[in-house]
Amino acid sequence: MSAQIIDGKLLASQVRTEWKQRAARLTEQGVRPGLAVIIVGDNPASEIYVRNKVKACGEIGIHSEAHQFSGTTQPEEVLDCIQALNQNTHVHGILVQLPLPLHFENNKIITSIAIEKDVDGFHLYNVGALVTGNTNFAPCTPFGVMTMLEHHHISAEGKHAVVVGRSNIVGKPMAMMLLERGATVTICTSKTRDLQYFTRSADILVVATGQPQMITAEMVKPGATVIDVGINRLPDGKLCGDVEFDSVKDVAGYITPVPGGVGPMTITMLLCNTIIAAERVHQNASV
Ligand code: GUN
């Protein structure tokens, strides 16, 4: 048996077509959705992510602006920039690309973003809202994964979902969102003892460890849905995920490829969150 491929690239383009119309409607009504992206330092991966985010905004009709700071910038300068963006009515979403340089305290920076503009959903208030089932902005990668599951009518209700990875960006919010949808959730890490014991009992397995091809066929339950959030570069220059795609696809029921799986969905959900933020401003102005 070979798994059905969950094509993130195709779904992302379908979702973007739909949301482009929503952005256009808002713009016609005088509110052009706007996103500000802040990047500090010269992390090459972050630079590519930010470039892709800005490009995607342009394609869907969202105003975007990138604010670039050198790696030696002091946090106060970035805080001043965020304060100005909080007040800027053309900007509905603010995103600080992570990781920040080591002399920055992530939470100090992120909690200075206005809650209603925190399109990453990383502000402590929005994390609390997510945990209590009152989601304000769903973090983009887990939001993308849930959209993929929904599109393929893969219900989480009553299933055992195993999330490998405990990051604030993916693992933890992913677990919360699956829990909210009725799954029984286990959170593992790449260091979990006898990881295979857990992964083999997963109906839905989400892997976000950053360890190339660590999930192999014998670690997967036949028929399981396998979602690969990893994106790694092999010594030969090829991209691969955290899942050994070639062997796991013969065991799983559904599987996401890398590239072309979760990646395109992450940016798409950021665009959606920015349009949602702008729609809320418009709705509040018209009541
Ligand atoms: N770095 C890696 N992924 C993300 C993300 O989704 N948002 C931000 N702000 N930084 C990231």
PDB file of C-alpha atoms and ligand atoms in Angstrom:
ATOM      1  CA  MET A   1       0.000   0.000   0.000  1.00  0.00           C
ATOM      2  CA  SER A   2       1.241   3.473  -0.756  1.00  0.00           C
ATOM      3  CA  ALA A   3       0.097   6.495   1.227  1.00  0.00           C
ATOM      4  CA  GLN A   4      -2.015   9.263  -0.188  1.00  0.00           C
ATOM      5  CA  ILE A   5       0.178  12.340  -0.552  1.00  0.00           C
ATOM      6  CA  ILE A   6      -1.096  15.485   1.141  1.00  0.00           C
ATOM      7  CA  ASP A   7      -0.075  18.117  -1.382  1.00  0.00           C
ATOM      8  CA  GLY A   8       0.570  21.305   0.595  1.00  0.00           C
ATOM      9  CA  LYS A   9       1.613  23.270  -2.445  1.00  0.00           C
ATOM     10  CA  LEU A  10      -1.689  22.621  -4.208  1.00  0.00           C
ATOM     11  CA  LEU A  11      -3.814  23.258  -1.114  1.00  0.00           C
ATOM     12  CA  ALA A  12      -1.850  26.446  -0.348  1.00  0.00           C
ATOM     13  CA  SER A  13      -2.568  27.771  -3.818  1.00  0.00           C
ATOM     14  CA  GLN A  14      -6.293  26.949  -3.471  1.00  0.00           C
ATOM     15  CA  VAL A  15      -6.492  28.672  -0.074  1.00  0.00           C
ATOM     16  CA  ARG A  16      -4.579  31.691  -1.384  1.00  0.00           C
ATOM     17  CA  THR A  17      -6.955  32.093  -4.347  1.00  0.00           C
ATOM     18  CA  GLU A  18      -9.901  32.141  -1.949  1.00  0.00           C
ATOM     19  CA  TRP A  19      -8.258  34.590   0.475  1.00  0.00           C
ATOM     20  CA  LYS A  20      -7.020  36.869  -2.297  1.00  0.00           C
ATOM     21  CA  GLN A  21     -10.688  37.663  -2.924  1.00  0.00           C
ATOM     22  CA  ARG A  22     -11.228  38.443   0.757  1.00  0.00           C
ATOM     23  CA  ALA A  23      -8.212  40.777   0.699  1.00  0.00           C
ATOM     24  CA  ALA A  24      -9.548  42.457  -2.464  1.00  0.00           C
ATOM     25  CA  ARG A  25     -12.992  42.972  -0.898  1.00  0.00           C
ATOM     26  CA  LEU A  26     -11.419  44.615   2.140  1.00  0.00           C
ATOM     27  CA  THR A  27      -9.216  46.817  -0.021  1.00  0.00           C
ATOM     28  CA  GLU A  28     -12.301  47.943  -2.000  1.00  0.00           C
ATOM     29  CA  GLN A  29     -13.850  48.911   1.333  1.00  0.00           C
ATOM     30  CA  GLY A  30     -10.828  51.073   2.129  1.00  0.00           C
ATOM     31  CA  VAL A  31      -8.818  48.680   4.328  1.00  0.00           C
ATOM     32  CA  ARG A  32      -5.849  47.174   2.547  1.00  0.00           C
ATOM     33  CA  PRO A  33      -4.458  44.412   4.792  1.00  0.00           C
ATOM     34  CA  GLY A  34      -0.884  45.163   5.876  1.00  0.00           C
ATOM     35  CA  LEU A  35       1.888  43.049   7.413  1.00  0.00           C
ATOM     36  CA  ALA A  36       5.156  44.270   8.949  1.00  0.00           C
ATOM     37  CA  VAL A  37       7.991  41.777   9.305  1.00  0.00           C
ATOM     38  CA  ILE A  38      10.932  42.495  11.596  1.00  0.00           C
ATOM     39  CA  ILE A  39      14.210  40.681  11.099  1.00  0.00           C
ATOM     40  CA  VAL A  40      17.271  41.118  13.308  1.00  0.00           C
ATOM     41  CA  GLY A  41      20.681  39.812  12.239  1.00  0.00           C
ATOM     42  CA  ASP A  42      21.717  37.932   9.128  1.00  0.00           C
ATOM     43  CA  ASN A  43      20.546  34.351   9.674  1.00  0.00           C
ATOM     44  CA  PRO A  44      20.430  33.065   6.060  1.00  0.00           C
ATOM     45  CA  ALA A  45      17.364  30.831   6.655  1.00  0.00           C
ATOM     46  CA  SER A  46      15.470  33.733   8.278  1.00  0.00           C
ATOM     47  CA  GLU A  47      16.368  35.997   5.365  1.00  0.00           C
ATOM     48  CA  ILE A  48      14.853  33.473   2.923  1.00  0.00           C
ATOM     49  CA  TYR A  49      11.704  33.045   5.060  1.00  0.00           C
ATOM     50  CA  VAL A  50      11.205  36.810   5.283  1.00  0.00           C
ATOM     51  CA  ARG A  51      11.762  37.270   1.550  1.00  0.00           C
ATOM     52  CA  ASN A  52       9.175  34.550   0.847  1.00  0.00           C
ATOM     53  CA  LYS A  53       6.678  36.110   3.249  1.00  0.00           C
ATOM     54  CA  VAL A  54       7.020  39.548   1.649  1.00  0.00           C
ATOM     55  CA  LYS A  55       6.690  38.027  -1.851  1.00  0.00           C
ATOM     56  CA  ALA A  56       3.585  36.041  -0.847  1.00  0.00           C
ATOM     57  CA  CYS A  57       1.977  39.208   0.538  1.00  0.00           C
ATOM     58  CA  GLY A  58       2.475  40.979  -2.795  1.00  0.00           C
ATOM     59  CA  GLU A  59       0.905  38.082  -4.699  1.00  0.00           C
ATOM     60  CA  ILE A  60      -2.261  38.127  -2.616  1.00  0.00           C
ATOM     61  CA  GLY A  61      -2.718  41.903  -2.387  1.00  0.00           C
ATOM     62  CA  ILE A  62      -1.414  42.495   1.150  1.00  0.00           C
ATOM     63  CA  HIS A  63       0.748  45.552   1.807  1.00  0.00           C
ATOM     64  CA  SER A  64       4.007  44.423   3.386  1.00  0.00           C
ATOM     65  CA  GLU A  65       7.059  46.059   4.856  1.00  0.00           C
ATOM     66  CA  ALA A  66      10.275  44.465   6.091  1.00  0.00           C
ATOM     67  CA  HIS A  67      12.177  46.160   8.905  1.00  0.00           C
ATOM     68  CA  GLN A  68      15.757  44.906   8.946  1.00  0.00           C
ATOM     69  CA  PHE A  69      18.139  45.416  11.874  1.00  0.00           C
ATOM     70  CA  SER A  70      21.773  44.395  12.221  1.00  0.00           C
ATOM     71  CA  GLY A  71      22.730  41.619  14.649  1.00  0.00           C
ATOM     72  CA  THR A  72      24.291  44.159  17.040  1.00  0.00           C
ATOM     73  CA  THR A  73      21.115  46.261  17.353  1.00  0.00           C
ATOM     74  CA  GLN A  74      19.982  46.837  20.938  1.00  0.00           C
ATOM     75  CA  PRO A  75      16.524  45.484  21.903  1.00  0.00           C
ATOM     76  CA  GLU A  76      15.279  49.031  22.709  1.00  0.00           C
ATOM     77  CA  GLU A  77      15.571  50.002  19.049  1.00  0.00           C
ATOM     78  CA  VAL A  78      13.412  47.045  17.999  1.00  0.00           C
ATOM     79  CA  LEU A  79      10.929  47.811  20.795  1.00  0.00           C
ATOM     80  CA  ASP A  80      10.628  51.393  19.466  1.00  0.00           C
ATOM     81  CA  CYS A  81       9.955  50.041  15.989  1.00  0.00           C
ATOM     82  CA  ILE A  82       7.230  47.724  17.333  1.00  0.00           C
ATOM     83  CA  GLN A  83       5.641  50.602  19.268  1.00  0.00           C
ATOM     84  CA  ALA A  84       5.440  52.644  16.053  1.00  0.00           C
ATOM     85  CA  LEU A  85       3.978  49.673  14.143  1.00  0.00           C
ATOM     86  CA  ASN A  86       1.404  49.109  16.910  1.00  0.00           C
ATOM     87  CA  GLN A  87       0.167  52.658  16.220  1.00  0.00           C
ATOM     88  CA  ASN A  88       0.365  52.403  12.426  1.00  0.00           C
ATOM     89  CA  THR A  89      -3.145  51.950  11.008  1.00  0.00           C
ATOM     90  CA  HIS A  90      -1.796  50.585   7.690  1.00  0.00           C
ATOM     91  CA  VAL A  91      -0.267  47.637   9.549  1.00  0.00           C
ATOM     92  CA  HIS A  92      -2.665  44.931  10.781  1.00  0.00           C
ATOM     93  CA  GLY A  93      -0.113  42.213  11.469  1.00  0.00           C
ATOM     94  CA  ILE A  94       3.354  42.363  13.042  1.00  0.00           C
ATOM     95  CA  LEU A  95       5.765  39.453  12.968  1.00  0.00           C
ATOM     96  CA  VAL A  96       9.224  39.246  14.517  1.00  0.00           C
ATOM     97  CA  GLN A  97      11.203  36.570  12.714  1.00  0.00           C
ATOM     98  CA  LEU A  98      12.772  34.084  15.118  1.00  0.00           C
ATOM     99  CA  PRO A  99      15.390  33.258  16.241  1.00  0.00           C
ATOM    100  CA  LEU A 100      16.507  36.610  17.623  1.00  0.00           C
ATOM    101  CA  PRO A 101      20.174  37.240  18.547  1.00  0.00           C
ATOM    102  CA  LEU A 102      21.167  35.884  21.974  1.00  0.00           C
ATOM    103  CA  HIS A 103      21.174  39.308  23.680  1.00  0.00           C
ATOM    104  CA  PHE A 104      17.414  39.564  23.046  1.00  0.00           C
ATOM    105  CA  GLU A 105      14.746  38.222  25.405  1.00  0.00           C
ATOM    106  CA  ASN A 106      12.134  36.733  23.076  1.00  0.00           C
ATOM    107  CA  ASN A 107       9.183  37.306  25.380  1.00  0.00           C
ATOM    108  CA  LYS A 108      10.083  40.926  26.061  1.00  0.00           C
ATOM    109  CA  ILE A 109       9.997  41.629  22.328  1.00  0.00           C
ATOM    110  CA  ILE A 110       6.962  39.510  21.463  1.00  0.00           C
ATOM    111  CA  THR A 111       4.805  40.767  24.314  1.00  0.00           C
ATOM    112  CA  SER A 112       5.381  44.330  23.110  1.00  0.00           C
ATOM    113  CA  ILE A 113       3.374  43.503  19.950  1.00  0.00           C
ATOM    114  CA  ALA A 114      -0.268  44.604  20.202  1.00  0.00           C
ATOM    115  CA  ILE A 115      -2.349  41.472  20.879  1.00  0.00           C
ATOM    116  CA  GLU A 116      -4.655  42.234  17.944  1.00  0.00           C
ATOM    117  CA  LYS A 117      -1.663  42.458  15.553  1.00  0.00           C
ATOM    118  CA  ASP A 118       0.163  39.322  16.769  1.00  0.00           C
ATOM    119  CA  VAL A 119      -0.466  37.260  13.619  1.00  0.00           C
ATOM    120  CA  ASP A 120       2.074  34.615  14.711  1.00  0.00           C
ATOM    121  CA  GLY A 121       0.022  33.996  17.870  1.00  0.00           C
ATOM    122  CA  PHE A 122       3.208  33.998  19.992  1.00  0.00           C
ATOM    123  CA  HIS A 123       2.248  36.742  22.490  1.00  0.00           C
ATOM    124  CA  LEU A 124       1.754  35.224  25.953  1.00  0.00           C
ATOM    125  CA  TYR A 125      -1.872  36.432  25.944  1.00  0.00           C
ATOM    126  CA  ASN A 126      -2.528  34.669  22.650  1.00  0.00           C
ATOM    127  CA  VAL A 127      -0.757  31.523  23.873  1.00  0.00           C
ATOM    128  CA  GLY A 128      -3.089  31.560  26.883  1.00  0.00           C
ATOM    129  CA  ALA A 129      -6.081  32.127  24.603  1.00  0.00           C
ATOM    130  CA  LEU A 130      -5.089  29.102  22.511  1.00  0.00           C
ATOM    131  CA  VAL A 131      -4.612  26.879  25.560  1.00  0.00           C
ATOM    132  CA  THR A 132      -8.025  27.829  26.956  1.00  0.00           C
ATOM    133  CA  GLY A 133      -9.809  27.222  23.649  1.00  0.00           C
ATOM    134  CA  ASN A 134     -10.359  30.931  22.900  1.00  0.00           C
ATOM    135  CA  THR A 135      -7.943  31.162  20.001  1.00  0.00           C
ATOM    136  CA  ASN A 136      -7.255  34.707  18.837  1.00  0.00           C
ATOM    137  CA  PHE A 137      -4.564  33.869  16.255  1.00  0.00           C
ATOM    138  CA  ALA A 138      -3.573  30.251  15.639  1.00  0.00           C
ATOM    139  CA  PRO A 139       0.207  29.901  15.144  1.00  0.00           C
ATOM    140  CA  CYS A 140       0.788  29.518  11.412  1.00  0.00           C
ATOM    141  CA  THR A 141       2.446  26.089  11.111  1.00  0.00           C
ATOM    142  CA  PRO A 142      -0.010  24.163  13.321  1.00  0.00           C
ATOM    143  CA  PHE A 143      -2.859  26.152  11.716  1.00  0.00           C
ATOM    144  CA  GLY A 144      -1.572  24.947   8.338  1.00  0.00           C
ATOM    145  CA  VAL A 145      -1.427  21.341   9.556  1.00  0.00           C
ATOM    146  CA  MET A 146      -4.998  21.493  10.893  1.00  0.00           C
ATOM    147  CA  THR A 147      -6.151  22.957   7.557  1.00  0.00           C
ATOM    148  CA  MET A 148      -4.495  20.059   5.711  1.00  0.00           C
ATOM    149  CA  LEU A 149      -6.182  17.482   7.982  1.00  0.00           C
ATOM    150  CA  GLU A 150      -9.542  19.180   7.569  1.00  0.00           C
ATOM    151  CA  HIS A 151      -9.199  19.349   3.794  1.00  0.00           C
ATOM    152  CA  HIS A 152      -8.582  15.596   3.682  1.00  0.00           C
ATOM    153  CA  HIS A 153     -11.437  14.911   6.156  1.00  0.00           C
ATOM    154  CA  ILE A 154      -9.010  13.445   8.673  1.00  0.00           C
ATOM    155  CA  SER A 155     -10.731  13.908  12.010  1.00  0.00           C
ATOM    156  CA  ALA A 156      -8.664  14.096  15.197  1.00  0.00           C
ATOM    157  CA  GLU A 157     -11.607  13.166  17.433  1.00  0.00           C
ATOM    158  CA  GLY A 158     -10.823  10.153  19.590  1.00  0.00           C
ATOM    159  CA  LYS A 159      -7.546   9.498  17.760  1.00  0.00           C
ATOM    160  CA  HIS A 160      -4.121   9.178  19.316  1.00  0.00           C
ATOM    161  CA  ALA A 161      -2.046  12.099  18.058  1.00  0.00           C
ATOM    162  CA  VAL A 162       1.672  12.038  18.763  1.00  0.00           C
ATOM    163  CA  VAL A 163       3.661  15.238  18.333  1.00  0.00           C
ATOM    164  CA  VAL A 164       7.438  14.811  18.246  1.00  0.00           C
ATOM    165  CA  GLY A 165       8.959  18.198  19.122  1.00  0.00           C
ATOM    166  CA  ARG A 166       8.154  20.633  21.898  1.00  0.00           C
ATOM    167  CA  SER A 167       8.961  24.033  20.392  1.00  0.00           C
ATOM    168  CA  ASN A 168       6.816  27.067  21.145  1.00  0.00           C
ATOM    169  CA  ILE A 169       6.455  27.642  17.397  1.00  0.00           C
ATOM    170  CA  VAL A 170       5.214  24.187  16.394  1.00  0.00           C
ATOM    171  CA  GLY A 171       5.161  21.323  18.921  1.00  0.00           C
ATOM    172  CA  LYS A 172       3.323  22.894  21.850  1.00  0.00           C
ATOM    173  CA  PRO A 173       0.633  24.803  19.899  1.00  0.00           C
ATOM    174  CA  MET A 174       0.192  21.782  17.595  1.00  0.00           C
ATOM    175  CA  ALA A 175      -0.524  19.565  20.600  1.00  0.00           C
ATOM    176  CA  MET A 176      -3.030  22.084  21.972  1.00  0.00           C
ATOM    177  CA  MET A 177      -4.886  22.365  18.672  1.00  0.00           C
ATOM    178  CA  LEU A 178      -5.143  18.578  18.291  1.00  0.00           C
ATOM    179  CA  LEU A 179      -6.321  18.318  21.898  1.00  0.00           C
ATOM    180  CA  GLU A 180      -8.966  20.964  21.204  1.00  0.00           C
ATOM    181  CA  ARG A 181     -10.198  18.821  18.296  1.00  0.00           C
ATOM    182  CA  GLY A 182     -10.705  15.836  20.574  1.00  0.00           C
ATOM    183  CA  ALA A 183      -7.478  13.900  20.069  1.00  0.00           C
ATOM    184  CA  THR A 184      -5.650  12.104  22.855  1.00  0.00           C
ATOM    185  CA  VAL A 185      -2.278  13.789  22.613  1.00  0.00           C
ATOM    186  CA  THR A 186       1.219  12.633  23.518  1.00  0.00           C
ATOM    187  CA  ILE A 187       4.120  15.063  23.227  1.00  0.00           C
ATOM    188  CA  CYS A 188       7.529  13.481  22.656  1.00  0.00           C
ATOM    189  CA  THR A 189      10.935  14.900  21.844  1.00  0.00           C
ATOM    190  CA  SER A 190      13.777  13.547  19.752  1.00  0.00           C
ATOM    191  CA  LYS A 191      15.274  12.321  23.059  1.00  0.00           C
ATOM    192  CA  THR A 192      12.199  10.426  24.301  1.00  0.00           C
ATOM    193  CA  ARG A 193      13.232   6.971  25.512  1.00  0.00           C
ATOM    194  CA  ASP A 194      11.808   4.257  23.258  1.00  0.00           C
ATOM    195  CA  LEU A 195      10.334   6.876  20.933  1.00  0.00           C
ATOM    196  CA  GLN A 196       9.145   4.133  18.604  1.00  0.00           C
ATOM    197  CA  TYR A 197       6.783   2.815  21.309  1.00  0.00           C
ATOM    198  CA  PHE A 198       4.906   6.118  21.148  1.00  0.00           C
ATOM    199  CA  THR A 199       5.131   6.839  17.434  1.00  0.00           C
ATOM    200  CA  ARG A 200       3.913   3.348  16.519  1.00  0.00           C
ATOM    201  CA  SER A 201       0.685   3.894  18.408  1.00  0.00           C
ATOM    202  CA  ALA A 202      -0.036   7.222  16.672  1.00  0.00           C
ATOM    203  CA  ASP A 203      -3.036   7.556  14.372  1.00  0.00           C
ATOM    204  CA  ILE A 204      -1.783  11.063  13.595  1.00  0.00           C
ATOM    205  CA  LEU A 205       1.968  11.611  13.840  1.00  0.00           C
ATOM    206  CA  VAL A 206       3.353  15.156  13.588  1.00  0.00           C
ATOM    207  CA  VAL A 207       7.121  15.463  13.511  1.00  0.00           C
ATOM    208  CA  ALA A 208       8.949  18.734  14.138  1.00  0.00           C
ATOM    209  CA  THR A 209      12.396  17.962  15.510  1.00  0.00           C
ATOM    210  CA  GLY A 210      14.795  19.293  12.892  1.00  0.00           C
ATOM    211  CA  GLN A 211      16.506  15.878  12.748  1.00  0.00           C
ATOM    212  CA  PRO A 212      16.754  14.708   9.149  1.00  0.00           C
ATOM    213  CA  GLN A 213      14.799  11.517   8.365  1.00  0.00           C
ATOM    214  CA  MET A 214      14.645  10.379  11.998  1.00  0.00           C
ATOM    215  CA  ILE A 215      11.220   8.735  11.613  1.00  0.00           C
ATOM    216  CA  THR A 216      11.587   5.463   9.729  1.00  0.00           C
ATOM    217  CA  ALA A 217       8.973   2.980   8.467  1.00  0.00           C
ATOM    218  CA  GLU A 218       9.140   0.678  11.502  1.00  0.00           C
ATOM    219  CA  MET A 219       8.266   3.651  13.754  1.00  0.00           C
ATOM    220  CA  VAL A 220       4.925   4.210  12.015  1.00  0.00           C
ATOM    221  CA  LYS A 221       1.600   2.432  12.489  1.00  0.00           C
ATOM    222  CA  PRO A 222       0.181   1.097   9.213  1.00  0.00           C
ATOM    223  CA  GLY A 223      -2.408   3.527   7.852  1.00  0.00           C
ATOM    224  CA  ALA A 224      -1.349   6.441  10.086  1.00  0.00           C
ATOM    225  CA  THR A 225      -1.387  10.068   8.966  1.00  0.00           C
ATOM    226  CA  VAL A 226       2.192  11.352   8.994  1.00  0.00           C
ATOM    227  CA  ILE A 227       2.800  15.112   8.951  1.00  0.00           C
ATOM    228  CA  ASP A 228       6.398  16.167   8.429  1.00  0.00           C
ATOM    229  CA  VAL A 229       7.147  19.710   9.589  1.00  0.00           C
ATOM    230  CA  GLY A 230      10.930  19.371   9.197  1.00  0.00           C
ATOM    231  CA  ILE A 231      12.958  20.941   6.448  1.00  0.00           C
ATOM    232  CA  ASN A 232      16.625  19.974   6.412  1.00  0.00           C
ATOM    233  CA  ARG A 233      19.401  20.118   3.855  1.00  0.00           C
ATOM    234  CA  LEU A 234      21.396  16.938   3.268  1.00  0.00           C
ATOM    235  CA  PRO A 235      25.161  17.048   2.523  1.00  0.00           C
ATOM    236  CA  ASP A 236      24.369  16.546  -1.195  1.00  0.00           C
ATOM    237  CA  GLY A 237      22.280  19.748  -1.119  1.00  0.00           C
ATOM    238  CA  LYS A 238      18.884  18.009  -1.348  1.00  0.00           C
ATOM    239  CA  LEU A 239      16.040  19.015   0.980  1.00  0.00           C
ATOM    240  CA  CYS A 240      14.495  16.416   3.256  1.00  0.00           C
ATOM    241  CA  GLY A 241      12.104  16.299   6.171  1.00  0.00           C
ATOM    242  CA  ASP A 242      12.279  14.710   9.615  1.00  0.00           C
ATOM    243  CA  VAL A 243      10.564  11.639   8.147  1.00  0.00           C
ATOM    244  CA  GLU A 244      12.209   9.101   5.834  1.00  0.00           C
ATOM    245  CA  PHE A 245       9.644   9.695   3.109  1.00  0.00           C
ATOM    246  CA  ASP A 246      10.593   6.874   0.721  1.00  0.00           C
ATOM    247  CA  SER A 247      10.103   4.090   3.265  1.00  0.00           C
ATOM    248  CA  VAL A 248       7.320   5.658   5.378  1.00  0.00           C
ATOM    249  CA  LYS A 249       5.076   6.313   2.361  1.00  0.00           C
ATOM    250  CA  ASP A 250       4.668   2.521   1.990  1.00  0.00           C
ATOM    251  CA  VAL A 251       3.305   2.200   5.543  1.00  0.00           C
ATOM    252  CA  ALA A 252       1.355   5.407   6.196  1.00  0.00           C
ATOM    253  CA  GLY A 253      -2.203   6.127   5.059  1.00  0.00           C
ATOM    254  CA  TYR A 254      -1.478   9.804   4.390  1.00  0.00           C
ATOM    255  CA  ILE A 255       1.864  11.597   4.276  1.00  0.00           C
ATOM    256  CA  THR A 256       3.124  15.129   3.586  1.00  0.00           C
ATOM    257  CA  PRO A 257       6.172  15.496   1.311  1.00  0.00           C
ATOM    258  CA  VAL A 258       9.175  17.788   1.857  1.00  0.00           C
ATOM    259  CA  PRO A 259       9.345  20.134   0.061  1.00  0.00           C
ATOM    260  CA  GLY A 260       5.757  20.875  -0.975  1.00  0.00           C
ATOM    261  CA  GLY A 261       4.012  19.784   2.220  1.00  0.00           C
ATOM    262  CA  VAL A 262       3.652  21.851   5.385  1.00  0.00           C
ATOM    263  CA  GLY A 263       6.045  24.627   4.246  1.00  0.00           C
ATOM    264  CA  PRO A 264       3.755  26.345   1.714  1.00  0.00           C
ATOM    265  CA  MET A 265       0.868  26.125   4.195  1.00  0.00           C
ATOM    266  CA  THR A 266       2.758  28.020   6.928  1.00  0.00           C
ATOM    267  CA  ILE A 267       3.117  31.186   4.862  1.00  0.00           C
ATOM    268  CA  THR A 268      -0.454  30.825   3.599  1.00  0.00           C
ATOM    269  CA  MET A 269      -1.835  30.798   7.146  1.00  0.00           C
ATOM    270  CA  LEU A 270       0.208  33.914   7.943  1.00  0.00           C
ATOM    271  CA  LEU A 271      -1.546  35.644   5.041  1.00  0.00           C
ATOM    272  CA  CYS A 272      -4.915  34.403   6.372  1.00  0.00           C
ATOM    273  CA  ASN A 273      -4.159  35.674   9.881  1.00  0.00           C
ATOM    274  CA  THR A 274      -3.178  39.086   8.486  1.00  0.00           C
ATOM    275  CA  ILE A 275      -6.429  39.324   6.523  1.00  0.00           C
ATOM    276  CA  ILE A 276      -8.393  38.199   9.628  1.00  0.00           C
ATOM    277  CA  ALA A 277      -6.670  40.960  11.652  1.00  0.00           C
ATOM    278  CA  ALA A 278      -7.614  43.549   9.006  1.00  0.00           C
ATOM    279  CA  GLU A 279     -11.208  42.256   8.814  1.00  0.00           C
ATOM    280  CA  ARG A 280     -11.536  42.667  12.584  1.00  0.00           C
ATOM    281  CA  VAL A 281     -10.366  46.292  12.353  1.00  0.00           C
ATOM    282  CA  HIS A 282     -12.875  46.911   9.570  1.00  0.00           C
ATOM    283  CA  GLN A 283     -15.711  45.249  11.520  1.00  0.00           C
ATOM    284  CA  ASN A 284     -14.917  47.259  14.646  1.00  0.00           C
ATOM    285  CA  ALA A 285     -14.869  50.491  12.625  1.00  0.00           C
ATOM    286  CA  SER A 286     -18.278  49.779  11.107  1.00  0.00           C
ATOM    287  CA  VAL A 287     -20.223  49.063  14.333  1.00  0.00           C
TER     288      VAL A 287
HETATM  289  N1  GUN B   1      10.997  31.119  12.730  1.00  0.00           N
HETATM  290  C1  GUN B   1      10.683  29.885  12.290  1.00  0.00           C
HETATM  291  N2  GUN B   1       9.341  29.761  12.118  1.00  0.00           N
HETATM  292  C2  GUN B   1       8.796  30.938  12.459  1.00  0.00           C
HETATM  293  C3  GUN B   1       7.462  31.417  12.488  1.00  0.00           C
HETATM  294  O1  GUN B   1       6.485  30.726  12.171  1.00  0.00           O
HETATM  295  N3  GUN B   1       7.325  32.712  12.897  1.00  0.00           N
HETATM  296  C4  GUN B   1       8.381  33.484  13.256  1.00  0.00           C
HETATM  297  N4  GUN B   1       8.129  34.722  13.662  1.00  0.00           N
HETATM  298  N5  GUN B   1       9.621  33.061  13.244  1.00  0.00           N
HETATM  299  C5  GUN B   1       9.832  31.798  12.843  1.00  0.00           C
END
